[in-house]
Coordinates of C-alpha atoms in Angstrom, one line a residue:
M393 CA -5.3 -26.1 43.7
L394 CA -2.8 -23.1 41.3
G395 CA -1.0 -21.9 44.8
L396 CA 0.8 -25.3 45.1
F397 CA 1.5 -25.3 41.7
V398 CA 3.2 -21.4 43.0
L399 CA 4.3 -23.0 46.4
F400 CA 6.2 -25.8 44.4
A401 CA 7.7 -23.6 41.5
L402 CA 9.5 -21.7 43.7
C403 CA 11.1 -24.0 46.7
C404 CA 12.4 -25.5 42.7
N405 CA 13.9 -23.0 41.3
K406 CA 16.5 -21.5 44.1
D407 CA 19.7 -20.8 43.2
D408 CA 22.0 -23.6 45.9
G409 CA 25.2 -21.4 44.7
K410 CA 27.3 -24.4 44.0
D411 CA 27.4 -23.0 40.0
V412 CA 28.8 -19.5 41.0
I413 CA 32.6 -19.8 39.9
K414 CA 33.8 -17.1 43.0
Q415 CA 37.5 -16.1 42.0
G416 CA 40.3 -15.4 44.9
N417 CA 43.7 -14.3 45.4
G418 CA 46.0 -16.7 47.9
Y419 CA 48.8 -19.0 48.9
I420 CA 49.4 -22.6 48.1
W421 CA 50.6 -24.9 50.4
L422 CA 51.4 -28.2 49.7
S423 CA 52.3 -31.3 53.0
G424 CA 54.3 -33.7 51.9
G425 CA 52.6 -36.5 54.1
L426 CA 48.9 -35.9 54.3
I427 CA 46.8 -38.1 52.5
Y428 CA 43.7 -35.8 52.6
C429 CA 44.1 -32.1 52.7
A430 CA 47.7 -32.4 51.2
E431 CA 47.1 -29.0 48.4
Q432 CA 45.3 -26.3 50.3
I433 CA 45.2 -22.8 48.9
H434 CA 44.8 -20.2 51.8
L435 CA 42.8 -17.5 50.7
D436 CA 43.7 -14.0 50.9
N437 CA 40.3 -13.8 52.8
G438 CA 40.9 -16.4 55.0
D439 CA 39.3 -19.3 53.3
T440 CA 40.9 -22.9 53.0
L441 CA 40.1 -24.2 49.6
I442 CA 40.9 -27.7 49.6
V443 CA 41.7 -28.8 45.9
S444 CA 43.5 -30.9 43.7
L445 CA 46.5 -29.6 41.8
E446 CA 47.7 -32.4 39.9
K447 CA 47.1 -30.9 37.1
N448 CA 49.6 -27.6 37.8
K449 CA 52.5 -29.5 39.1
L450 CA 54.8 -26.7 39.0
L451 CA 52.7 -24.6 42.0
K452 CA 55.4 -25.2 45.0
S453 CA 54.4 -24.6 48.5
G454 CA 54.4 -20.1 48.5
D455 CA 53.5 -19.6 45.3
R456 CA 51.4 -16.1 44.9
V457 CA 47.9 -17.6 42.6
A458 CA 45.3 -15.8 41.4
L459 CA 42.3 -18.6 40.5
S460 CA 39.2 -18.9 39.2
Y461 CA 37.1 -21.9 41.3
K462 CA 33.4 -23.4 42.3
E463 CA 32.6 -25.0 45.8
L464 CA 32.1 -28.0 46.3
A465 CA 31.4 -28.3 49.8
V466 CA 32.4 -28.1 53.2
S467 CA 35.7 -30.3 53.8
E468 CA 34.4 -33.9 55.7
F469 CA 38.2 -34.2 56.0
C470 CA 39.8 -30.8 57.0
S471 CA 37.8 -28.3 58.6
P472 CA 37.0 -25.6 57.8
G473 CA 38.3 -26.4 54.6
I474 CA 35.8 -26.0 51.5
D475 CA 36.4 -28.5 48.5
C476 CA 36.5 -27.1 46.0
E477 CA 37.0 -27.5 41.3
V478 CA 39.9 -25.2 40.4
I479 CA 39.3 -23.5 36.9
K480 CA 41.6 -21.9 36.4
I481 CA 45.3 -21.4 38.3
K482 CA 47.6 -19.4 37.0
T483 CA 50.7 -17.4 39.1
V484 CA 51.3 -13.8 40.7
K485 CA 53.9 -11.5 42.3

């Protein structure tokens, strides 16, 4: 019985990494006509983040940014993109 309890406790305490806030630098890419994948950030490490920039209307395609973000899931519509929530973003030179 004790063994089952320990096994259960170990399985339930796994950190799935979804609450991890990551940081990165990259470039804004905005599409004028796509329903999905219209707002992306292409990170320097090669990842493509699918984001919503509705709170940051001053950003435009080609802007270099530094950001903090949380990964939500692999994008269903924009493979190989990653759906993300932007926590903090600022333009950099």
